[in-house]
Coordinates of C-alpha atoms and ligand atoms in Angstrom, one line a residue:
X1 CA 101.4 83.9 106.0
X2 CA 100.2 87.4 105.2
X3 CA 96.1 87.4 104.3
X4 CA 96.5 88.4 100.4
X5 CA 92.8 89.5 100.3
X6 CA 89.5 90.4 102.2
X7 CA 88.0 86.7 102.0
X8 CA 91.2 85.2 103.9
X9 CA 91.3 87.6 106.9
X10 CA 87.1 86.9 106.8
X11 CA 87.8 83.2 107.0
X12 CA 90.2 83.8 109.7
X13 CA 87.9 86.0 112.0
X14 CA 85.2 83.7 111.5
X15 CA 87.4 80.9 113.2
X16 CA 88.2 83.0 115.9
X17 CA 84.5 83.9 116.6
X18 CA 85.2 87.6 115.9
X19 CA 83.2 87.6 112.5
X20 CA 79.4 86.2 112.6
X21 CA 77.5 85.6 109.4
X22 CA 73.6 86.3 109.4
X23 CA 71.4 84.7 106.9
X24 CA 68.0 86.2 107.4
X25 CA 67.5 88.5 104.9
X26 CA 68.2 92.7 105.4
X27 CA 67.5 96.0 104.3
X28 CA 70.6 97.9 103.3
X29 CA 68.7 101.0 103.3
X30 CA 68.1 100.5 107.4
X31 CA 69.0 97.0 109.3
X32 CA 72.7 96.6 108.0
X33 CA 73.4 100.0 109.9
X34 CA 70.7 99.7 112.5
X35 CA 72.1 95.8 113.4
X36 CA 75.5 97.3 113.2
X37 CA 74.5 99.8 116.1
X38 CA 73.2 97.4 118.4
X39 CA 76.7 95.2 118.2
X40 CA 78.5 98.7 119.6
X41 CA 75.8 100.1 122.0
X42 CA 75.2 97.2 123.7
X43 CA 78.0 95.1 123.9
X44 CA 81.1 95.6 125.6
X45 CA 84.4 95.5 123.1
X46 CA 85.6 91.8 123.9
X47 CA 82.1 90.5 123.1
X48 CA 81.8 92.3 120.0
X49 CA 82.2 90.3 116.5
X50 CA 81.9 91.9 112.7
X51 CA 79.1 90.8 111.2
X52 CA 78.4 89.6 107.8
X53 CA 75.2 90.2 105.9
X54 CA 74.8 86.9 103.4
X55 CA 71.6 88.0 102.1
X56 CA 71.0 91.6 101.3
X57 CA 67.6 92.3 99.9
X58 CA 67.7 93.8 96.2
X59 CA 71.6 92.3 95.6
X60 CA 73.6 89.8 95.2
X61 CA 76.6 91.3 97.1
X62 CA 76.7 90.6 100.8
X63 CA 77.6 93.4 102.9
X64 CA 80.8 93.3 106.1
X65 CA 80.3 95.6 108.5
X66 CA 82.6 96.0 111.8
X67 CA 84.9 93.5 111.1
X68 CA 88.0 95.5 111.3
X69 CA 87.5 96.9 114.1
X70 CA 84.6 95.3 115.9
X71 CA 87.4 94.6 119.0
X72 CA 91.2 94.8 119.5
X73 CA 91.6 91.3 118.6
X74 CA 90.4 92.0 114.6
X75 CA 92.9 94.4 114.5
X76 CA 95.7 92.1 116.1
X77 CA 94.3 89.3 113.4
X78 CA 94.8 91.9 110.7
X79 CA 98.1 92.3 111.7
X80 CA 99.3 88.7 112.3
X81 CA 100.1 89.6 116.2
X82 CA 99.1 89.7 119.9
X83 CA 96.6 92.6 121.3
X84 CA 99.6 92.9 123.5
X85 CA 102.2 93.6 120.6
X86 CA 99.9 95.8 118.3
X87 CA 102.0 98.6 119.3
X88 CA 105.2 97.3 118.9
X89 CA 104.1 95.6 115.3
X90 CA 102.8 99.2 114.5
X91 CA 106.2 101.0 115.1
X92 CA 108.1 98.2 113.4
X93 CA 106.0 98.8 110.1
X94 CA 106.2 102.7 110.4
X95 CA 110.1 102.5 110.5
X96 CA 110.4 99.9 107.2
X97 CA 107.8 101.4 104.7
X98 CA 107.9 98.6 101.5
X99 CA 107.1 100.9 98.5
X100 CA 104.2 98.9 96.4
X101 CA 104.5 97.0 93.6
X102 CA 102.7 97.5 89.6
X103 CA 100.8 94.2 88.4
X104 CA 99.1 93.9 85.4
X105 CA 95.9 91.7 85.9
X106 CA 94.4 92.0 88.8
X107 CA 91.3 90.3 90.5
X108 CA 89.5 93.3 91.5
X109 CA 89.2 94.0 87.2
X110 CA 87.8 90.8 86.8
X111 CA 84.0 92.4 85.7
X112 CA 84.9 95.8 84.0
X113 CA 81.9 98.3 84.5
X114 CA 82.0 101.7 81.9
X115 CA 79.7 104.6 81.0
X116 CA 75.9 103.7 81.5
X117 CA 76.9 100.4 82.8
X118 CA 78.9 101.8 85.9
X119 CA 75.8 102.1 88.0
X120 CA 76.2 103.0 91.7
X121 CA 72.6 101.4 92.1
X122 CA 74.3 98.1 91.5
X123 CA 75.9 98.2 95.1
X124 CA 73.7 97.5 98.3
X125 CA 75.3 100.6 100.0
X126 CA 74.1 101.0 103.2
X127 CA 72.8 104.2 105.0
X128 CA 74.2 104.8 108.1
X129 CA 72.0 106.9 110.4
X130 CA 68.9 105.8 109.0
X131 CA 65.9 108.3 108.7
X132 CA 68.3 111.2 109.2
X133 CA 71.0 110.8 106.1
X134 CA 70.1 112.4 103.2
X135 CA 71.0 108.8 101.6
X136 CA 73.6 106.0 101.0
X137 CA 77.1 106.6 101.6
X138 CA 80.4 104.7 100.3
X139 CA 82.9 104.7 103.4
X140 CA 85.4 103.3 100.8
X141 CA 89.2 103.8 100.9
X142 CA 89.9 107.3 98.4
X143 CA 92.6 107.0 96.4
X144 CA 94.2 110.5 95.1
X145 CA 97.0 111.5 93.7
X146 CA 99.5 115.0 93.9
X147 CA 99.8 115.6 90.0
X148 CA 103.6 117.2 90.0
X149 CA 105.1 114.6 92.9
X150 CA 103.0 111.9 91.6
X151 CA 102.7 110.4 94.7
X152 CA 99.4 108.5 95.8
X153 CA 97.6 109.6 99.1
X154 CA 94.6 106.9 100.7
X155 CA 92.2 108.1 103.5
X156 CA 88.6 107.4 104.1
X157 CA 86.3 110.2 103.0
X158 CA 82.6 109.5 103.4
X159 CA 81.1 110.0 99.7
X160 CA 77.4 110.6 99.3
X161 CA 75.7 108.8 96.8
X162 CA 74.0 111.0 94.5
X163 CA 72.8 109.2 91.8
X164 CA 73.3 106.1 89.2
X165 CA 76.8 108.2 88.3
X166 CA 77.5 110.9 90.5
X167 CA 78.8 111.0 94.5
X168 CA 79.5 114.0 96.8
X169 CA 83.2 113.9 98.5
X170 CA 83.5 115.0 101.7
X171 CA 87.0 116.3 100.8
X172 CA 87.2 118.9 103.8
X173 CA 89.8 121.7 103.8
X174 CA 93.4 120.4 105.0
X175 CA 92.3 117.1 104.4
X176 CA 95.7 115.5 101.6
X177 CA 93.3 114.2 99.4
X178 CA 91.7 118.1 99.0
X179 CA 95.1 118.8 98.6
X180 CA 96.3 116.4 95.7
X181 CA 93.1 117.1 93.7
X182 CA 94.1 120.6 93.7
X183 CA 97.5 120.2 92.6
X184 CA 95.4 118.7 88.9
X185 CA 92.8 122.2 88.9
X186 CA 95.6 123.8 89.1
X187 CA 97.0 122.8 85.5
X188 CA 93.6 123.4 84.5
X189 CA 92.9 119.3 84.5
X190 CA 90.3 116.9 86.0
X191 CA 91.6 115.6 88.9
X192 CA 91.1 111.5 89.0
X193 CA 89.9 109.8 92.3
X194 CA 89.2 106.0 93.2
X195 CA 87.4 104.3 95.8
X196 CA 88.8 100.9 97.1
X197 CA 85.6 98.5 99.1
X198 CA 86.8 95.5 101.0
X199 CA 90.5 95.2 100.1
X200 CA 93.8 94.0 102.3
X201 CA 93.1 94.1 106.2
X202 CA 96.3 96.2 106.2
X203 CA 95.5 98.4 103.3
X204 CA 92.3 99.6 105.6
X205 CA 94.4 100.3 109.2
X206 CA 96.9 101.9 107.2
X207 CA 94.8 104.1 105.4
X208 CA 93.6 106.0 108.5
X209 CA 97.1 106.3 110.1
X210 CA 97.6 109.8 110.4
X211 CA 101.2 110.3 108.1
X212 CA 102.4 113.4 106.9
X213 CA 101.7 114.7 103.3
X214 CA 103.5 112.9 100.7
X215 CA 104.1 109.5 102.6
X216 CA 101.5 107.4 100.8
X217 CA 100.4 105.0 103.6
X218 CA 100.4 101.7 100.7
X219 CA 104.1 101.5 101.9
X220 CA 103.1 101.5 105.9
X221 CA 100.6 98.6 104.3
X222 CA 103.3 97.1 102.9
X223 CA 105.6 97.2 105.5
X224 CA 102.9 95.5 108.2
X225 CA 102.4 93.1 105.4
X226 CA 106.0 92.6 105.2
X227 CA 106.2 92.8 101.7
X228 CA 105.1 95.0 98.5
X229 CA 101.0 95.6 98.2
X230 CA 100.0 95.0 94.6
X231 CA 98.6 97.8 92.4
X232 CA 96.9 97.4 89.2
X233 CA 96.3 100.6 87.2
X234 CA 92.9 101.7 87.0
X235 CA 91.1 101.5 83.2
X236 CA 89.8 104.4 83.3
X237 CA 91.7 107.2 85.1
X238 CA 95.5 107.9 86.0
X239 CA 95.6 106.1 89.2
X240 CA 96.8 102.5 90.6
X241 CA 94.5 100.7 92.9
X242 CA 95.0 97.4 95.5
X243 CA 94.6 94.5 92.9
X244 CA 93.2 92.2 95.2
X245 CA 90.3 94.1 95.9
X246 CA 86.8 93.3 96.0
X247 CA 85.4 96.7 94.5
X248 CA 87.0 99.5 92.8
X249 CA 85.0 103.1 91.4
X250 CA 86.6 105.5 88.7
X251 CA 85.9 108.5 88.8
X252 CA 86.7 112.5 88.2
X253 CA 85.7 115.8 89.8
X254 CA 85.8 118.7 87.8
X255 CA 87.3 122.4 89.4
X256 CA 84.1 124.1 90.3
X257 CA 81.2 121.7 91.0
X258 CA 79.9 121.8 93.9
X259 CA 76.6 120.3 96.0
X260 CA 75.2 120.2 99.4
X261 CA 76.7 116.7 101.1
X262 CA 75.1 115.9 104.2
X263 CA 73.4 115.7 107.0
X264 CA 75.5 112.7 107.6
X265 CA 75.8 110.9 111.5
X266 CA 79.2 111.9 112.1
X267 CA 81.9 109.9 114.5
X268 CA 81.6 112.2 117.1
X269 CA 78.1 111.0 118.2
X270 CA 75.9 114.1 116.4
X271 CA 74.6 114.5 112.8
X272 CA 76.9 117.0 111.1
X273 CA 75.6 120.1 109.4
X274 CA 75.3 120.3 105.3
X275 CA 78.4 121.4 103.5
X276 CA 79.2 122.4 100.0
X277 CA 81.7 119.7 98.9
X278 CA 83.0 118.4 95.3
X279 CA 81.0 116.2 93.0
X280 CA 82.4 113.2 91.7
X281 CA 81.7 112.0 88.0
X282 CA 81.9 107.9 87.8
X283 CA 84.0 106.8 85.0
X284 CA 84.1 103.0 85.9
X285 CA 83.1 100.4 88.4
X286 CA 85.7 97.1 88.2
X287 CA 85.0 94.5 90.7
X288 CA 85.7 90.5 91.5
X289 CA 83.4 87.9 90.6
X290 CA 81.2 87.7 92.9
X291 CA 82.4 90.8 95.3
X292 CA 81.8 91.2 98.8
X293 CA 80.5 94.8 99.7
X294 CA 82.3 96.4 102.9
X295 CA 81.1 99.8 104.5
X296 CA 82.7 101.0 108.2
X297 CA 80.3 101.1 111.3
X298 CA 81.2 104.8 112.2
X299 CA 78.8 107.3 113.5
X300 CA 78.0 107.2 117.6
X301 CA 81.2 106.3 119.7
X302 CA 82.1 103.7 120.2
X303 CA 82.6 102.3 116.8
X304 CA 84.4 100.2 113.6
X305 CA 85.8 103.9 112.7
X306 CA 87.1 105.2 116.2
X307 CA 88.2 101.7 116.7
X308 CA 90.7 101.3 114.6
X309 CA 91.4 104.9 114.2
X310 CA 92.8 104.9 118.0
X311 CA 94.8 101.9 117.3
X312 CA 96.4 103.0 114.1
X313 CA 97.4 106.4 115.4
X314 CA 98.4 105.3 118.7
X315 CA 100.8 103.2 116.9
X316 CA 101.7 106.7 115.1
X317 CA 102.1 108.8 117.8
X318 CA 104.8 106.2 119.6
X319 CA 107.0 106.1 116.9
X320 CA 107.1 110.2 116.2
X321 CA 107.7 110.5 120.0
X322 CA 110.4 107.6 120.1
X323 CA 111.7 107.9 116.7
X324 CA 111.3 111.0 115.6
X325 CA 112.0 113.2 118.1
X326 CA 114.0 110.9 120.2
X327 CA 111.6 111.3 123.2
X328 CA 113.0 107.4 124.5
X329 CA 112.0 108.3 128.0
X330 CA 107.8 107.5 126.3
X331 CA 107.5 103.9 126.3
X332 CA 103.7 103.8 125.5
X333 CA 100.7 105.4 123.9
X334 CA 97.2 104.5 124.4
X335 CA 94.4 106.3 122.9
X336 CA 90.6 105.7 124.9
X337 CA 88.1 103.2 123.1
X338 CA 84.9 105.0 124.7
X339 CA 85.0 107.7 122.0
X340 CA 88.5 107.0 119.9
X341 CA 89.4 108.1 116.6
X342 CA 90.1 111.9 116.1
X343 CA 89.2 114.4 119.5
X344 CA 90.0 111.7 121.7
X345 CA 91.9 110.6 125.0
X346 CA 95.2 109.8 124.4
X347 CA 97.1 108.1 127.4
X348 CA 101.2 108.4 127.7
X349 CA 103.6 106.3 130.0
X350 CA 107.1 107.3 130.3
X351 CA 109.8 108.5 132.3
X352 CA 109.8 112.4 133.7
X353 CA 113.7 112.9 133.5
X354 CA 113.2 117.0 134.4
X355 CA 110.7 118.8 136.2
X356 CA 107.6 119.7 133.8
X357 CA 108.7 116.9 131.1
X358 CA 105.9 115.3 131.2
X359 CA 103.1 118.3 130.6
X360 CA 106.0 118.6 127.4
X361 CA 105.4 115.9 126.1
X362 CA 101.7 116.0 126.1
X363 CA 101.8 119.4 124.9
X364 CA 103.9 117.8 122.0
X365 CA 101.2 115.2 121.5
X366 CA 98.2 118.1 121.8
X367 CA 99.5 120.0 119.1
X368 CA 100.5 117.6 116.8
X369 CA 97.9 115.6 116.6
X370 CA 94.3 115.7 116.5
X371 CA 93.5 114.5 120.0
X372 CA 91.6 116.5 122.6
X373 CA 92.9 115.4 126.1
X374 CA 96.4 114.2 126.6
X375 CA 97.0 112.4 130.0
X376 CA 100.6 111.2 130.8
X377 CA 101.2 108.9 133.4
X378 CA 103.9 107.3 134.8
X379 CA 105.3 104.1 133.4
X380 CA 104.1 101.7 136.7
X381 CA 100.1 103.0 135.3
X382 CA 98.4 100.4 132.9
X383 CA 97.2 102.9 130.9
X384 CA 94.9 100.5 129.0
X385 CA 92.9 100.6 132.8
X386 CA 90.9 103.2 132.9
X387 CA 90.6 102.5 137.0
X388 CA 94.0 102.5 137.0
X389 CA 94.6 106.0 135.0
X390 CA 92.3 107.8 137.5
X391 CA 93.4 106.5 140.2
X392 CA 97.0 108.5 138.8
X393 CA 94.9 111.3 137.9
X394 CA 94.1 111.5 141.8
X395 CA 96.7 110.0 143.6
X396 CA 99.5 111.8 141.0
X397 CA 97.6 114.8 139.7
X398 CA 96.7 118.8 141.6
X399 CA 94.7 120.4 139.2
X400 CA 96.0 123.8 139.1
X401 CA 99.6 123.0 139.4
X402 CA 99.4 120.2 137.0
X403 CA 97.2 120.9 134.0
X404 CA 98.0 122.9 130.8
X405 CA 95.1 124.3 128.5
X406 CA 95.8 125.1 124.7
X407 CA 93.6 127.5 123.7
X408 CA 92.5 129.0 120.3
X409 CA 93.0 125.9 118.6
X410 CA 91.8 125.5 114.9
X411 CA 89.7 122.3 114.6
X412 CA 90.6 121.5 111.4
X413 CA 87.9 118.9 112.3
X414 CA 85.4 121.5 112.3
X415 CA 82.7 118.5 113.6
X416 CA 83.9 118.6 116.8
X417 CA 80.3 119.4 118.5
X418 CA 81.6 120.7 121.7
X419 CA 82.8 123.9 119.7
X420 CA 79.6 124.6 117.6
X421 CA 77.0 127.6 118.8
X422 CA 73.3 128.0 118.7
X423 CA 73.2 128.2 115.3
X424 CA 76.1 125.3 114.2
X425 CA 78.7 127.9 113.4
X426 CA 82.1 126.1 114.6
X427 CA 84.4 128.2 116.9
X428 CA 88.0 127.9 117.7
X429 CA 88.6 124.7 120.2
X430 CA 90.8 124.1 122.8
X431 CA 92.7 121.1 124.1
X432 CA 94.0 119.5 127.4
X433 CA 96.9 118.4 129.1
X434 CA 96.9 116.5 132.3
X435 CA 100.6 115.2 134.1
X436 CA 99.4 112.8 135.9
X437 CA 103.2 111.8 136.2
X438 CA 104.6 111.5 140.4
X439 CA 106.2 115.0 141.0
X440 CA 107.6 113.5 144.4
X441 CA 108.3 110.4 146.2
X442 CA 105.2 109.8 147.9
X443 CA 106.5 106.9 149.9
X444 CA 105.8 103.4 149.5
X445 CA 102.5 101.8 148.6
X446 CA 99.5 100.8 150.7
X447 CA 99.4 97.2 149.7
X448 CA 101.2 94.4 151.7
X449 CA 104.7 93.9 150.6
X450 CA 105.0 91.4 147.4
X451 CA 106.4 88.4 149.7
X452 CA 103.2 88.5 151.5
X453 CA 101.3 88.9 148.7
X454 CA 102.3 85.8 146.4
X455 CA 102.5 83.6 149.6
X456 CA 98.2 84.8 149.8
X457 CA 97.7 83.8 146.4
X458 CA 98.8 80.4 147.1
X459 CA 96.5 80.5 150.6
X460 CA 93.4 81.9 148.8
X461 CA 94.1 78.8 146.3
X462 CA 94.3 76.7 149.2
X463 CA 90.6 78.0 150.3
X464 CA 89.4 77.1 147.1
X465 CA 88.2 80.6 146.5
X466 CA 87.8 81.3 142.8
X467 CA 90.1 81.5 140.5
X468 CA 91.0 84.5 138.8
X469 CA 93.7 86.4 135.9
X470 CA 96.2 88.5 138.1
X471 CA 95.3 92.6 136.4
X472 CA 98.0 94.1 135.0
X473 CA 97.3 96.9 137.6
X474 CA 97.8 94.4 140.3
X475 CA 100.6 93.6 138.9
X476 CA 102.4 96.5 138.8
X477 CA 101.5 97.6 142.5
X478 CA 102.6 94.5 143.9
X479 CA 105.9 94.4 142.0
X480 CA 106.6 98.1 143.3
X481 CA 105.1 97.4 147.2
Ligands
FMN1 C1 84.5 105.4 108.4 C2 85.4 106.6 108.3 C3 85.0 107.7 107.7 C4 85.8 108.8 107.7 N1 85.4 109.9 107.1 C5 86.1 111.0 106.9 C6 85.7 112.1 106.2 O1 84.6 112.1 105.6 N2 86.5 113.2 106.1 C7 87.8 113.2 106.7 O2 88.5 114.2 106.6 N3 88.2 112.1 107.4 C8 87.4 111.0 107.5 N4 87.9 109.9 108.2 C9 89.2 110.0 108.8 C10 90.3 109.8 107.8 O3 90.1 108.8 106.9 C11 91.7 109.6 108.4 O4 91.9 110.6 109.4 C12 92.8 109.6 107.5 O5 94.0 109.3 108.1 C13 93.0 111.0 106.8 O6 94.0 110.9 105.9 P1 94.7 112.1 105.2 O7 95.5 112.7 106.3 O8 95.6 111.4 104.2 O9 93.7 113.0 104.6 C14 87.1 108.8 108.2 C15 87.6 107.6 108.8 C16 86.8 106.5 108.8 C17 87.3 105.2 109.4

């Protein structure tokens, strides 16, 4: 059965040893974060757990950190499936979007917070980089909404805490949610905003799927649920929230007001520069009784963020090629784990059926999206094998015959710090494309023929040699030799 909240999918992780509680007592304001950077610097992603602070100095809230996306596995748990079938679960809900349904109690209005009383100092929100933020942040899900349409967009925008009542939103240019409060300046209106801590596993992947404008990504959370997410309106502002949330904030920017945000440790693995970015004006603070506090691990690759960002748009990416544009010949997308999220390595198997098809497609996938590097392979590569991808990108690849480079390319993710000068100013990127797909028949393989091969297996049994889990990379060279 589908988790209905946070504490369910928690429960569920910590039986599966992918969520570990600590009970010494922390520092929001540096070991939540610090602890958190430790889990993804040092250990490798199927050792890595979420972690849940019981006992955070100064509050009663614990704090989760990581445990969306501490390891593949959270993500499959979140989604009720196999590591194996994450992709074919993620194309399944992008096809059937459930639209969401209105409620009107909800457990995340339990405790109603208004006007002096909605004080930001009451959450233990953590700083993230530590001795170089300018302070706490809220990586909450933003709720926003396009005024005329009236449809509801959710992404996560970091949100500096200013003071008791007052954030800055990193709402960058091109971003929907700068979009949707636009559409309320421009009848001359504040424009409402919302942020959503510790809700549905599925609201949170969802929200950083990468959908077009105007597909609200509560019906992708839906549809992966496999049926309607409740909303509850908010009590203050003109905008529906997940009822069975742990946290929700009210709020309001006005056209206009503006404030430095930043320096902020950004995903890419740098601090980003200060930026002018909109204030927001708390109306409310609602929450359950008793509320768990969630904040994402983001910052230096990898992490929480680029975690589940490459998983989520991945998922994305398969279904535009497949369904979308009818590209049937793709039959997988992977996007790297090392760095993830946005500017990333994105990995394609599929089936060249015409000289240069394959450098299409990845141009398709460079333009559209916001990866960096684009390698397509064919469909005989594991492409979740890094050995086994460059071992296509020698055995598959010539440089100069193979490669396309995009140049002049906007980063609308102007943090991208390979494009930034001397002085920080960002310059026009540029992306990759490497067909890595066989252009000939190269002959057979090196390896013994299969007959041979499964008759040794049973002989290096027979030696009592050690046991092992057959790669998929074996497997696919020994089914081909
Ligand atoms: C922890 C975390 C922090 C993020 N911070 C930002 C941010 O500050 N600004 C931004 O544009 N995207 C940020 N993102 C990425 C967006 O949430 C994500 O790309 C989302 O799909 C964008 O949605 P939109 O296309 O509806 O704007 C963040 C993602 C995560 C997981």
């Amino acid at each position: 059965m589908a988790f209905r909240d946070i504490r369910e999918y928690l429960a569920a992780l910590e039986n599966k040893g992918l969520m570990r509680r600590v009970t010494r007592a922390v520092d929001h304001t540096w070991e939540v974060a610090c602890l958190a950077k430790w889990m993804y610097q040092a250990l490798p992603m199927e050792k890595r757990f979420g972690l849940y602070f019981e006992n955070v100095k100064g509050s009663t809230m614990p704090v989760v950190t990581g445990v969306f996306g501490a390891a593949v596995e959270n993500v499959a748990v979140a989604l009720e499936c196999e590591v194996d079938d994450i992709n074919k679960t993620l194309v399944a809900g992008l096809r059937g979007r459930i639209k969401p349904r209105i409620v009107k109690n909800a457990v995340c209005q339990e405790v109603v917070l208004t006007g002096k009383d909605a004080d930001l100092g009451l959450l233990p929100t953590p700083t993230w980089t530590p001795g170089k933020d300018k302070g706490p942040y809220l990586t909450a899900i933003v709720v926003t909404r396009d005024h005329d349409s009236g449809v509801q967009n959710v992404a996560v925008y970091r949100t500096m805490v200013q003071d008791a009542n007052s954030v800055v939103v990193n709402l960058s240019p091109g971003r929907q949610g700068t979009r949707n409060v636009q559409t309320w300046f421009d009848k001359g209106k504040k424009a409402p905003i919302a942020w959503v801590i510790a809700t549905e596993p599925v609201i949170h992947l969802a929200t950083v799927a990468n959908l077009p404008y105007g597909q609200d990504e509560i019906e992708l959370a839906g549809s992966l649920k496999g049926e309607a997410i409740d909303l509850v309106p908010c009590k203050t502002i003109d905008l529906a929230v997940p009822a069975n949330s742990e946290i929700i904030i009210e709020g309001e920017i006005t056209a206009g007001e503006w404030a430095d945000e930043g320096p902020f440790g950004e995903f890419a693995g740098y601090m980003g520069p200060v930026e002018k970015r909109q204030v927001g004006h708390i109306t409310a603070i609602t929450h359950r009784t008793n509320p768990i506090c969630h904040g994402y691990s983001s910052q230096m690759p990898p992490s929480e963020s680029t975690t589940i960002q490459s998983i989520m748009n991945a998922g994305v990416i398969l279904h535009t090629l497949r369904d979308q544009l009818g590209e049937m010949s793709v039959q997988d997308v992977f996007i790297d784990q090392n760095f993830g999220g946005a500017l990333a390595h994105a990995i394609i198997a599929m089936t060249p059926l015409f000289p240069g098809h394959g450098k299409q497609v990845g141009r398709i996938v460079a333009d559209a999206t916001p990866v960096k590097r684009v390698t397509v392979v064919d469909v005989d590569v594991d492409i979740r094998d890094s050995f086994h991808v460059d071992w296509a990108l020698n055995a598959r690849f010539s440089p100069q015959r193979d490669t396309v480079i995009i140049g002049d390319v906007f980063m609308t993710l102007g943090m991208d710090p390979s494009v930034r000068d001397a002085n920080g100013t960002v310059s026009q990127g540029s992306k990759i494309v490497l067909d890595a797909t066989s252009k000939f028949d190269a002959g057979t393989s090196s390896l013994p023929p299969k007959i041979l091969m499964e008759k040794a297996l049973a002989v290096w049994k027979e030696c009592g040699l050690p046991d092992f889990d057959i790669p998929k990379r074996a497997r696919l060279r020994i089914d081909k030799s």
